[in-house]
XYZ file of C-alpha atoms in Angstrom:
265
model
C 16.008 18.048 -48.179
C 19.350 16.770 -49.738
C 19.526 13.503 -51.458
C 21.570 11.638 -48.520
C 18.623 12.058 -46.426
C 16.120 11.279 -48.693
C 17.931 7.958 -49.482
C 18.589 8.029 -45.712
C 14.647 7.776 -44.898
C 14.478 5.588 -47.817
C 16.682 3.086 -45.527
C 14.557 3.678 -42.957
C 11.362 1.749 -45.413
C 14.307 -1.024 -46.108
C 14.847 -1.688 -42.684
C 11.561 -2.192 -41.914
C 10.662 -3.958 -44.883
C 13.874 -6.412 -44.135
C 12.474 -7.274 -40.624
C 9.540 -7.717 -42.084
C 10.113 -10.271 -44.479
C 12.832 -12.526 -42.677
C 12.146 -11.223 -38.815
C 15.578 -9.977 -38.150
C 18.671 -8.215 -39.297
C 17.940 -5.200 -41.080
C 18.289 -3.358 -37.974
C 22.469 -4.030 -38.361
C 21.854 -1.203 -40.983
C 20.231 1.452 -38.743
C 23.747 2.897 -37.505
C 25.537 3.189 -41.160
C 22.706 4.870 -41.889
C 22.175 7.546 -39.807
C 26.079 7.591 -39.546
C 26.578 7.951 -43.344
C 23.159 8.964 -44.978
C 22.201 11.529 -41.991
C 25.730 12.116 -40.989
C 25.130 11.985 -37.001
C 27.988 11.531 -34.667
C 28.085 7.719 -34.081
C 27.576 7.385 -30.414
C 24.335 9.358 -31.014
C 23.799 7.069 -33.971
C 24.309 4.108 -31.973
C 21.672 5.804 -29.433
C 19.322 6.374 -32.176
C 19.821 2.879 -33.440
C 18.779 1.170 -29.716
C 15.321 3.134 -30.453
C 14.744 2.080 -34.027
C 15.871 -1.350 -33.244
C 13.543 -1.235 -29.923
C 10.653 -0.113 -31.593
C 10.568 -2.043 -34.680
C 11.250 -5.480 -32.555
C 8.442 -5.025 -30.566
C 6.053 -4.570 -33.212
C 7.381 -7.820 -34.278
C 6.981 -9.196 -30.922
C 3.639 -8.448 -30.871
C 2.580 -10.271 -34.190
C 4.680 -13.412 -32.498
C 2.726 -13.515 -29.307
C -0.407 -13.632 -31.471
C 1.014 -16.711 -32.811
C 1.906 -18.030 -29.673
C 5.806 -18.468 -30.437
C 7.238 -16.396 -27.523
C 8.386 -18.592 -24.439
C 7.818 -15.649 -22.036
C 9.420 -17.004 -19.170
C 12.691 -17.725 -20.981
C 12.749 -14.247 -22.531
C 12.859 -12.621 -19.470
C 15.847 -15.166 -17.906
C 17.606 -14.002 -21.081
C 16.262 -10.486 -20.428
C 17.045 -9.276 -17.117
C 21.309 -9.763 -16.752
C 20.910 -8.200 -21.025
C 18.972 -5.249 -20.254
C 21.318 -4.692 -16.660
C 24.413 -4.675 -19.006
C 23.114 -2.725 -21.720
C 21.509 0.251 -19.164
C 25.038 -0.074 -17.559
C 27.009 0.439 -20.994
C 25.165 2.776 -22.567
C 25.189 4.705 -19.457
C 28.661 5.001 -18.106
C 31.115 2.417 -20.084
C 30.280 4.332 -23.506
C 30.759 7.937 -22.549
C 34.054 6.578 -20.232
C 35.533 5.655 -23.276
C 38.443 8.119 -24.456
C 37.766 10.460 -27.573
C 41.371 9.080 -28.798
C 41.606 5.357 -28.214
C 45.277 5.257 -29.085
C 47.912 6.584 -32.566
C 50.889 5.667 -34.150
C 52.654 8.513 -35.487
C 50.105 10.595 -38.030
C 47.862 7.313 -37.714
C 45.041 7.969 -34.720
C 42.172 5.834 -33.790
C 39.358 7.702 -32.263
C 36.291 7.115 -30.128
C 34.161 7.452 -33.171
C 36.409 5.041 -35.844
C 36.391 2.945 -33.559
C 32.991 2.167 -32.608
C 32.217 2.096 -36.068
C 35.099 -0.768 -36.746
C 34.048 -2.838 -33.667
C 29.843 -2.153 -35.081
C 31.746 -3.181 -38.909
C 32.950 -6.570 -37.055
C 29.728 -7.374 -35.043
C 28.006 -6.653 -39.736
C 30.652 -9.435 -40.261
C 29.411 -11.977 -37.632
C 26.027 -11.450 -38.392
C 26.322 -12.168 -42.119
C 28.423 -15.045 -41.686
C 25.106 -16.370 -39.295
C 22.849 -15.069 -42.387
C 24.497 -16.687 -45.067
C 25.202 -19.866 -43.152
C 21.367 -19.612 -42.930
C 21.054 -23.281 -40.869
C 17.652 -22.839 -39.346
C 14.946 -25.429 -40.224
C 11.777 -24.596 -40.684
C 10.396 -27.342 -38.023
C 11.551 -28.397 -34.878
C 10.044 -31.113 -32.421
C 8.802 -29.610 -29.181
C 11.220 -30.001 -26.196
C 10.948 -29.453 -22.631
C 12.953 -25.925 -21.972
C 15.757 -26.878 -19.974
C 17.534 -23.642 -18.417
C 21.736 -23.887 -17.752
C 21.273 -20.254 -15.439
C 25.010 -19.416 -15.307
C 26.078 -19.112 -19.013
C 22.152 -17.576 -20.156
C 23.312 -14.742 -17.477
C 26.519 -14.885 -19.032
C 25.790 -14.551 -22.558
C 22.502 -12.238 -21.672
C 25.222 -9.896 -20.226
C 27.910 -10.312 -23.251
C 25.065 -9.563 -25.232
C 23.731 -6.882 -23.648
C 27.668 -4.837 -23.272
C 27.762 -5.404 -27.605
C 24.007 -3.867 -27.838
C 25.137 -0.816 -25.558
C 28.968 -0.143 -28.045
C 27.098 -0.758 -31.363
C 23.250 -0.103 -30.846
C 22.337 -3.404 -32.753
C 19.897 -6.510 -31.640
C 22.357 -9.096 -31.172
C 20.037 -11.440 -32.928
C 22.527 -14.025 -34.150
C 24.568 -14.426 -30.592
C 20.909 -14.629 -28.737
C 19.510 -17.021 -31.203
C 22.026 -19.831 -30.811
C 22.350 -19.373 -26.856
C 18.437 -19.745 -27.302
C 18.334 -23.259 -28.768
C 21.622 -24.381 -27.327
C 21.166 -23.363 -23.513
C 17.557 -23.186 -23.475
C 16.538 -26.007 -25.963
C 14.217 -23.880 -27.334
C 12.898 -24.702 -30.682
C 14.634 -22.836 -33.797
C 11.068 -20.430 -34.349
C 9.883 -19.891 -31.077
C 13.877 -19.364 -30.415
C 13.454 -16.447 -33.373
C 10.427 -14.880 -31.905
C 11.375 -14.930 -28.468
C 14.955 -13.010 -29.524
C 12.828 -10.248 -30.756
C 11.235 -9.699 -27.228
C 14.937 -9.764 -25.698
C 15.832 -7.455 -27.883
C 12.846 -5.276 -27.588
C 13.328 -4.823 -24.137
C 17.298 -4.208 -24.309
C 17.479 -1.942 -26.906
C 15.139 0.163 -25.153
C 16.069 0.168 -21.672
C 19.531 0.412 -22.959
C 18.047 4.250 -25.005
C 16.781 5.068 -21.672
C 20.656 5.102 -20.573
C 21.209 7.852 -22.876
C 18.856 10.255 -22.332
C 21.099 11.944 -19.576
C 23.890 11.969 -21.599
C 22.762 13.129 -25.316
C 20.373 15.400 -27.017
C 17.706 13.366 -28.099
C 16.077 15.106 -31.388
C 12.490 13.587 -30.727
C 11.126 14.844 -34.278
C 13.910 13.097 -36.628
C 13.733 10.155 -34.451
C 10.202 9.505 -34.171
C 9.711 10.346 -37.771
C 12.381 7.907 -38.272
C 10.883 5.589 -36.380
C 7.739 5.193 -38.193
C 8.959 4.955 -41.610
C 10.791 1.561 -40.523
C 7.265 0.792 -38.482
C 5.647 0.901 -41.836
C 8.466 -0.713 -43.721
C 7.358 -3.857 -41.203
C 3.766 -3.704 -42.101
C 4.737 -3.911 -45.982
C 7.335 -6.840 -45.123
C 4.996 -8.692 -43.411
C 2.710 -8.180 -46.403
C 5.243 -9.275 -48.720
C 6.023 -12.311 -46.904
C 2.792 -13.654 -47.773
C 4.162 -14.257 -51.621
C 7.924 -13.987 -50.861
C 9.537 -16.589 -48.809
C 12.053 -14.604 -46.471
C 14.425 -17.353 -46.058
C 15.733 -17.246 -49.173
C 16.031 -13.607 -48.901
C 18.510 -13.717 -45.806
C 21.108 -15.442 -47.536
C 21.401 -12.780 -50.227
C 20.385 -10.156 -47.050
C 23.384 -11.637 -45.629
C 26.173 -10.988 -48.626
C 25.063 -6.834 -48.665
C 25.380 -6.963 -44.758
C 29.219 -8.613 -45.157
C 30.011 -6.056 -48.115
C 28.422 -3.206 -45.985
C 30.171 -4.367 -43.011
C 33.564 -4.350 -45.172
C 32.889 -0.854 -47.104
C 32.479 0.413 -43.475
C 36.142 -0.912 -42.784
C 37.580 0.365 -45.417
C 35.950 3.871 -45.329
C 37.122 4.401 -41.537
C 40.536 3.127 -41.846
C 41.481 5.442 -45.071
């Protein structure tokens, strides 16, 4: 085994560990590293990425019904245009896409740079939410109050960025959760993890026409991050995760740079 994929399965323990410990976000590291620790193609990454990111969500998911956070009925509003538009993207926008997006002279954008540029700007928004880090830690209890047309609207924005960049969407759902919904800021967190459960897995189920699926890797995969949850959640009991996301959120914005950088040059 060469060192990129043992640090590469060692990723696999930090993203699970991450959601673990602040409930979100570590999954935006799944594609750059099966992209540049397991070198695999990125659309197969970002493929990969929807079944990490599925899996490990709904572990979480489970832990938050136990607690009683997750407003199901709102979660599936949010759910059903999301999971339509991710299917959709993952299977027919994403393979329509040309392998050469467009050049200029010797300089050529491809498929694969630039998924990875448009996944580098969706790192950038999401550490900007992390670092911002806004959320209080209680909330009075409001009545749920649904504006239909924009939650299908942003459930189906969300859901076309899911299907490009194989990530959660956490910090587009989150706000549309409180601000459309009037949901309160934790059971708003909890109940994002069951949207994105569902998306990011319907939205793998999209690919399995279209890709190899190496079942072994993945699952393996797969677990490690499951475990990586179980010791989070462990660790949360004598680390407090919000003060983790802030820092969380400065590697995500320096990752999300590097990734720039390294497909532009």
């Amino acid at each position: 085994m060469e060192i990129t994929e043992i640090l590469g399965y060692s990723g696999a323990l930090f993203i699970g560990v991450v959601l673990g410990l602040i409930g979100g976000g570590g999954s935006i590291l799944t594609v750059p590293v099966f992209v540049y620790l397991m070198h695999i193609n990125p659309i197969t990454a970002t493929a990969y990425s929807l079944f990490v990111v599925g899996v490990s969500t709904l572990i979480g998911t489970i832990n938050n019904l136990r607690k009683g956070l997750v407003d199901l009925r709102t979660a599936f509003v949010f759910a059903i245009p999301a999971f339509i538009a991710v299917y959709a993207t993952r299977k027919y926008l994403v393979p329509a896409i040309p392998d050469t997006l467009f050049s200029i002279q010797e300089f050529m954008i491809t498929k694969n740079i630039g998924i990875m540029i448009f996944f580098a700007i969706i790192m950038l928004l999401t550490s900007i939410s992390m670092i911002k880090n806004n959320k209080k830690d209680v909330e009075p209890e409001t009545k749920v109050v649904y504006n239909y047309p924009l939650i299908l609207l942003e459930g189906f924005v969300v859901g076309v960025l899911t299907g490009i960049v194989g990530a959660g969407g956490g910090f587009l759902i989150i706000p549309a959760l409180v601000l459309m919904a009037k949901l309160p800021m934790k059971k708003a967190v909890a109940t994002s993890l069951l949207i994105i459960a569902i998306k990011s897995l319907i939205g793998f189920i999209g690919d399995l026409e279209n890709l190899d699926i190496e079942w072994n890797f993945l699952l393996i995969f797969s677990v490690i991050s499951v475990i990586g949850i179980f010791i989070g959640m462990y660790l949360s009991n004598y680390i407090e995760g919000k003060k983790l996301e802030k820092g969380f959120g400065w590697f995500v914005l320096a990752m999300g740079i590097y990734i720039i950088i390294k497909e532009l040059t």
